[in-house]
Amino acid sequence: MKKLLFTAIAMVVFSLNTMAQSENQQQGRRGMNKEDMVKFRTERMQQQYGLSEAQTAKVLELNTKYMDKLPLGGRPGAPRQGRRPAGGVDKRPQGNHMNVSPEQREARMKEMRANREAYEKELQNILSEEQFAKYQEDMKNMRQRGPRNNRQNDGK
């Protein structure tokens, strides 16, 4: 009986520890501020595209310039904090994205598209042709999969 009780307690402790680690890993980038996210994004680009030190410095400057103009991760308008409460009703205050007219939404989409195009034009001047082609291919694949699926496929 003592062995059974000890085994049950050990399993519960192990399960709780595993769940806590998983939740911390899932939160990952969500807990970052904008500056940390810019650095993370730049480091990731450095690894993915084999950027030189000079290129990395320029990309960091570019990412910092556009940090308030482009989404840094996740989907725009997606909840930033965890999951919905158990009752299925989210009582957190909603942002302005819920109360915008279709015209305002379209204007915001145009602005974001223009910002992305300007960002990519400047990025093209920093990266080599091969690096930029790989970047474009990665962006095309990410748009097809969607941001959420992209993270799962990266193992993050």
Tab-separated table of C-alpha atoms in Angstrom:
chain	number	residue	atom	x	y	z
A	1	MET	CA	0.000	0.000	0.000
A	2	LYS	CA	2.846	2.422	0.817
A	3	LYS	CA	4.536	1.642	-2.491
A	4	LEU	CA	1.330	2.313	-4.387
A	5	LEU	CA	0.793	5.627	-2.580
A	6	PHE	CA	4.417	6.653	-3.127
A	7	THR	CA	4.189	5.756	-6.826
A	8	ALA	CA	0.979	7.758	-7.243
A	9	ILE	CA	2.491	10.824	-5.560
A	10	ALA	CA	5.648	10.548	-7.665
A	11	MET	CA	3.561	10.363	-10.851
A	12	VAL	CA	1.540	13.450	-9.881
A	13	VAL	CA	4.693	15.448	-9.066
A	14	PHE	CA	6.328	14.358	-12.324
A	15	SER	CA	3.198	15.257	-14.334
A	16	LEU	CA	2.914	18.712	-12.751
A	17	ASN	CA	6.588	19.387	-13.408
A	18	THR	CA	6.248	18.338	-17.047
A	19	MET	CA	3.138	20.481	-17.556
A	20	ALA	CA	4.845	23.524	-16.042
A	21	GLN	CA	7.842	23.134	-18.346
A	22	SER	CA	5.594	22.753	-21.398
A	23	GLU	CA	3.639	25.874	-20.519
A	24	ASN	CA	6.842	27.887	-20.053
A	25	GLN	CA	8.098	26.743	-23.453
A	26	GLN	CA	4.780	27.600	-25.102
A	27	GLN	CA	4.864	31.103	-23.650
A	28	GLY	CA	8.390	31.531	-25.077
A	29	ARG	CA	8.297	34.644	-27.216
A	30	ARG	CA	4.974	35.853	-25.788
A	31	GLY	CA	6.774	37.053	-22.681
A	32	MET	CA	9.263	39.133	-24.697
A	33	ASN	CA	9.062	42.872	-25.059
A	34	LYS	CA	9.466	44.460	-28.491
A	35	GLU	CA	13.212	45.015	-28.183
A	36	ASP	CA	13.790	41.377	-27.212
A	37	MET	CA	11.611	40.239	-30.093
A	38	VAL	CA	13.594	42.415	-32.535
A	39	LYS	CA	16.837	40.852	-31.291
A	40	PHE	CA	15.352	37.357	-31.491
A	41	ARG	CA	14.108	37.975	-35.032
A	42	THR	CA	17.502	39.364	-36.097
A	43	GLU	CA	19.403	36.429	-34.571
A	44	ARG	CA	17.061	33.997	-36.283
A	45	MET	CA	17.602	35.725	-39.642
A	46	GLN	CA	21.356	35.634	-39.054
A	47	GLN	CA	21.207	31.868	-38.539
A	48	GLN	CA	18.741	31.141	-41.355
A	49	TYR	CA	20.411	33.223	-44.041
A	50	GLY	CA	24.054	33.162	-42.904
A	51	LEU	CA	24.339	36.918	-42.431
A	52	SER	CA	27.727	38.554	-41.931
A	53	GLU	CA	28.339	40.773	-38.896
A	54	ALA	CA	27.824	43.906	-41.025
A	55	GLN	CA	24.573	42.527	-42.461
A	56	THR	CA	23.368	41.524	-38.996
A	57	ALA	CA	23.972	45.045	-37.669
A	58	LYS	CA	22.044	46.544	-40.590
A	59	VAL	CA	19.190	44.047	-40.217
A	60	LEU	CA	18.998	44.801	-36.482
A	61	GLU	CA	18.757	48.514	-37.287
A	62	LEU	CA	16.077	47.817	-39.921
A	63	ASN	CA	14.077	45.552	-37.602
A	64	THR	CA	14.263	48.195	-34.870
A	65	LYS	CA	13.066	50.853	-37.322
A	66	TYR	CA	10.040	48.740	-38.268
A	67	MET	CA	9.276	47.215	-34.855
A	68	ASP	CA	6.176	49.399	-34.392
A	69	LYS	CA	5.090	49.169	-38.027
A	70	LEU	CA	5.138	45.399	-38.594
A	71	PRO	CA	3.805	42.515	-36.513
A	72	LEU	CA	6.708	40.817	-34.764
A	73	GLY	CA	5.132	37.422	-34.339
A	74	GLY	CA	1.790	35.700	-34.138
A	75	ARG	CA	-1.285	36.860	-35.928
A	76	PRO	CA	-2.409	40.475	-35.738
A	77	GLY	CA	-5.452	40.718	-33.495
A	78	ALA	CA	-4.838	37.327	-31.884
A	79	PRO	CA	-5.103	37.222	-28.100
A	80	ARG	CA	-1.755	37.902	-26.484
A	81	GLN	CA	-2.418	36.164	-23.172
A	82	GLY	CA	-2.893	32.418	-22.791
A	83	ARG	CA	-6.137	30.605	-23.383
A	84	ARG	CA	-9.742	31.467	-22.734
A	85	PRO	CA	-11.089	30.815	-19.256
A	86	ALA	CA	-12.857	27.517	-18.578
A	87	GLY	CA	-16.337	28.998	-19.037
A	88	GLY	CA	-15.551	29.843	-22.654
A	89	VAL	CA	-16.186	33.548	-22.094
A	90	ASP	CA	-13.204	35.840	-22.315
A	91	LYS	CA	-13.787	38.734	-19.919
A	92	ARG	CA	-10.525	40.501	-20.691
A	93	PRO	CA	-10.942	43.928	-22.259
A	94	GLN	CA	-10.974	43.765	-26.026
A	95	GLY	CA	-8.751	45.996	-28.142
A	96	ASN	CA	-9.933	48.444	-30.761
A	97	HIS	CA	-9.528	45.787	-33.456
A	98	MET	CA	-12.970	44.468	-32.506
A	99	ASN	CA	-14.828	47.733	-33.160
A	100	VAL	CA	-13.447	48.941	-36.482
A	101	SER	CA	-15.405	49.488	-39.645
A	102	PRO	CA	-14.543	47.586	-42.827
A	103	GLU	CA	-13.119	50.826	-44.267
A	104	GLN	CA	-10.820	51.282	-41.266
A	105	ARG	CA	-9.751	47.652	-41.478
A	106	GLU	CA	-8.988	48.018	-45.202
A	107	ALA	CA	-6.994	51.211	-44.567
A	108	ARG	CA	-5.000	49.434	-41.845
A	109	MET	CA	-4.351	46.481	-44.167
A	110	LYS	CA	-3.106	48.869	-46.899
A	111	GLU	CA	-0.823	50.580	-44.399
A	112	MET	CA	0.572	47.255	-43.191
A	113	ARG	CA	1.085	46.062	-46.777
A	114	ALA	CA	2.955	49.299	-47.626
A	115	ASN	CA	5.106	48.933	-44.491
A	116	ARG	CA	5.942	45.329	-45.370
A	117	GLU	CA	6.868	46.284	-48.943
A	118	ALA	CA	9.083	49.136	-47.706
A	119	TYR	CA	10.723	46.789	-45.184
A	120	GLU	CA	11.405	44.180	-47.855
A	121	LYS	CA	12.794	46.795	-50.254
A	122	GLU	CA	15.290	47.951	-47.612
A	123	LEU	CA	16.056	44.355	-46.668
A	124	GLN	CA	16.799	43.547	-50.316
A	125	ASN	CA	19.526	46.214	-50.253
A	126	ILE	CA	21.145	44.509	-47.239
A	127	LEU	CA	20.951	40.835	-48.245
A	128	SER	CA	22.637	39.151	-51.190
A	129	GLU	CA	20.460	37.921	-54.048
A	130	GLU	CA	20.604	34.337	-52.756
A	131	GLN	CA	19.798	35.349	-49.178
A	132	PHE	CA	16.872	37.513	-50.262
A	133	ALA	CA	15.512	34.778	-52.545
A	134	LYS	CA	15.605	32.356	-49.588
A	135	TYR	CA	13.884	34.984	-47.395
A	136	GLN	CA	11.118	35.429	-49.990
A	137	GLU	CA	10.643	31.667	-50.275
A	138	ASP	CA	10.426	31.351	-46.483
A	139	MET	CA	7.835	34.163	-46.317
A	140	LYS	CA	5.799	32.552	-49.076
A	141	ASN	CA	5.828	29.213	-47.237
A	142	MET	CA	4.942	30.874	-43.929
A	143	ARG	CA	1.958	32.664	-45.475
A	144	GLN	CA	0.715	29.396	-46.933
A	145	ARG	CA	1.064	27.533	-43.628
A	146	GLY	CA	0.065	30.425	-41.413
A	147	PRO	CA	2.059	31.800	-38.452
A	148	ARG	CA	0.744	29.311	-35.903
A	149	ASN	CA	1.605	26.261	-38.014
A	150	ASN	CA	5.009	27.735	-38.821
A	151	ARG	CA	5.991	27.726	-35.139
A	152	GLN	CA	4.866	24.141	-34.715
A	153	ASN	CA	6.885	23.006	-37.713
A	154	ASP	CA	9.998	24.736	-36.352
A	155	GLY	CA	9.650	22.806	-33.101
A	156	LYS	CA	9.193	25.983	-31.089
